[in-house]
Amino acid sequence: MPITRQLIAAQAPKTQGDWFSVSGTVADADDGQGMPTWQFRISILPTRENALKALNALATLEQFQSTQHPEFKVFLPDDNNDLSSWDPTFRGGDRDQRGKEICVYMEQVLGRNKPEYYEGNYPSPDYLKSLMLSMWKGLQDAGVELAYSIPSEGEKEVLCDSGLITPFCYSSFKPYQQRHGILHQVENYNPKEYQDPLEGVSISLEDLQEYNIHPIGAVKSAQRLIYHLNHYQLKKLEAEQELQALLQSAEKEEDISDTQFTDYGEVITALDNVLEMPIEGEEEALTERLREYINLVKAKEVSIALPSQSTLPGKLFSKDLRLLQALADLEDKSEKNIRARLFSAFPQEVQHAIVSAEGGRETFYALCIKHLFQNISQSLENEKKLSVDEMMKLNIDIDRKSCEKAFTYYPQKFQQIYQKLVHCEHEKQMILKEHERFDLLPKPPNNSPYYSEITSKIEGTLAQARAILNDYTRDNSWLSRVAHGNWNRHHLEEVNEIVKAIDNRTISSMEELSTHLAAIPLANPKGSLARRMEFILLPYAQSLQYPESKKDDEVFHPV
């Protein structure tokens, strides 16, 4: 359907920390053969103000005012810009959403009823390229902050001449039902080897000139590096400190005032109560314990789920719950009835263990419960081994016994920390690739005698940057600007606010300064302010200490 400003005004206030979706032609097609196989993404700074600006800009595009267009969506942060679900290094999670704030579907259609912009089974490359350029132009002119993030692992960047940056990346849909979801599906943008609808599509400098789009070059690459390196160092330190705190709490066996921790402890206690119960001839008491466990797992199912299994159909504690419930509900608990109605549904290893154990004093019913619970306990042991192996693969400087104890103590937290550390490792690889690009991008000679004279007697990069920016506004004096022939400078208010923020310590680092400068939509990408940004940011990005690339035999490989 066409997008209108009226639709945005009605729906956007209700969309908080969620996607604002606009249905496309394929979603409404009547042949039922649309498959959402691909998406291209546009990186925009994930603030609500920026996202709303982007949404309103897209509503003005001819393509999206038509009834024939692809489905697309824009992520609208909530009013507080809470991004804890967006950036997995906050809470742990199987995917990094940064850089994917706008998504456009490129759906495969196999039937005859195809939109007019299709060529074969996908939107035509010419249509997609034209749509991308129109979106880029519209977002640029609306002052939307673009391309703040390096494309994440598992995404392919849409390339531009001379290595210049575009805000676009894309990938095919990835299978989710794997351990840790898509956390480790980062090596291939197209793991199912679908036909690539953007194969061969690139953007030239002539395309940018035709659409009057400002090229994105070394300054944006520097800003990306400054942002990602600061984020990586901060979040890696936080995750490592979180891991050390977990190890210490596990060693001391401390209680934690956390619902997830408490719920897990209750379920483990209920599991142990059944396993430790003398079950010879105690059928009624055993059934009561069994029901207690079943009811507890049902009530706590969400909080006790392990992050590694979040996308798997059979969760550790709930995978045999139906069998246990069926056993408890049997009025006739004889061996004959259990074999006739349930036994064939038991896991093969459980069936084998029960047959091997027959002949003792336990009833067949008791044997079934005992070995189903032992299977759950063994699955937990297997999960511990696998989780500890994963953590040790990260080359964390801890011993295995401490890891095992930490997992036993609080497995959900252990796996959440692991996922955070993996995302830090992914971000490190992103930084290294962007650093290679930054080194190759054309840069202006950093030899302005005027700027050097301004900063020659000032110590500290932030203080020097402040002097360069204050000179741009001529000490925020209109008379001084007129006297120097600079009365028509752009973005004076924004630059002066940055200078004041440095003075009052609201901006206290080059990382914060870079973020504020990135928010200025340069009206003249070759003007004085752009040159000052180059003078400030390029040498700073070159001076940073980047993480070292590991040797091939040391590169992180998930188990």
PDB file of C-alpha atoms in Angstrom, residues 324-334 338:
ATOM      1  CA  LEU A 324       5.962 -36.681  31.790  1.00  0.00           C
ATOM      2  CA  GLN A 325       2.489 -35.125  31.868  1.00  0.00           C
ATOM      3  CA  ALA A 326       1.040 -38.133  30.033  1.00  0.00           C
ATOM      4  CA  LEU A 327       2.714 -40.493  32.513  1.00  0.00           C
ATOM      5  CA  ALA A 328       1.353 -38.583  35.477  1.00  0.00           C
ATOM      6  CA  ASP A 329      -2.156 -38.536  33.984  1.00  0.00           C
ATOM      7  CA  LEU A 330      -2.353 -42.287  33.326  1.00  0.00           C
ATOM      8  CA  GLU A 331      -4.944 -43.941  35.519  1.00  0.00           C
ATOM      9  CA  ASP A 332      -3.536 -47.354  34.647  1.00  0.00           C
ATOM     10  CA  LYS A 333       0.203 -47.118  35.316  1.00  0.00           C
ATOM     11  CA  SER A 334       0.947 -50.738  34.525  1.00  0.00           C
ATOM     12  CA  ILE A 338       2.626 -47.625  29.407  1.00  0.00           C
TER      13      ILE A 338
END
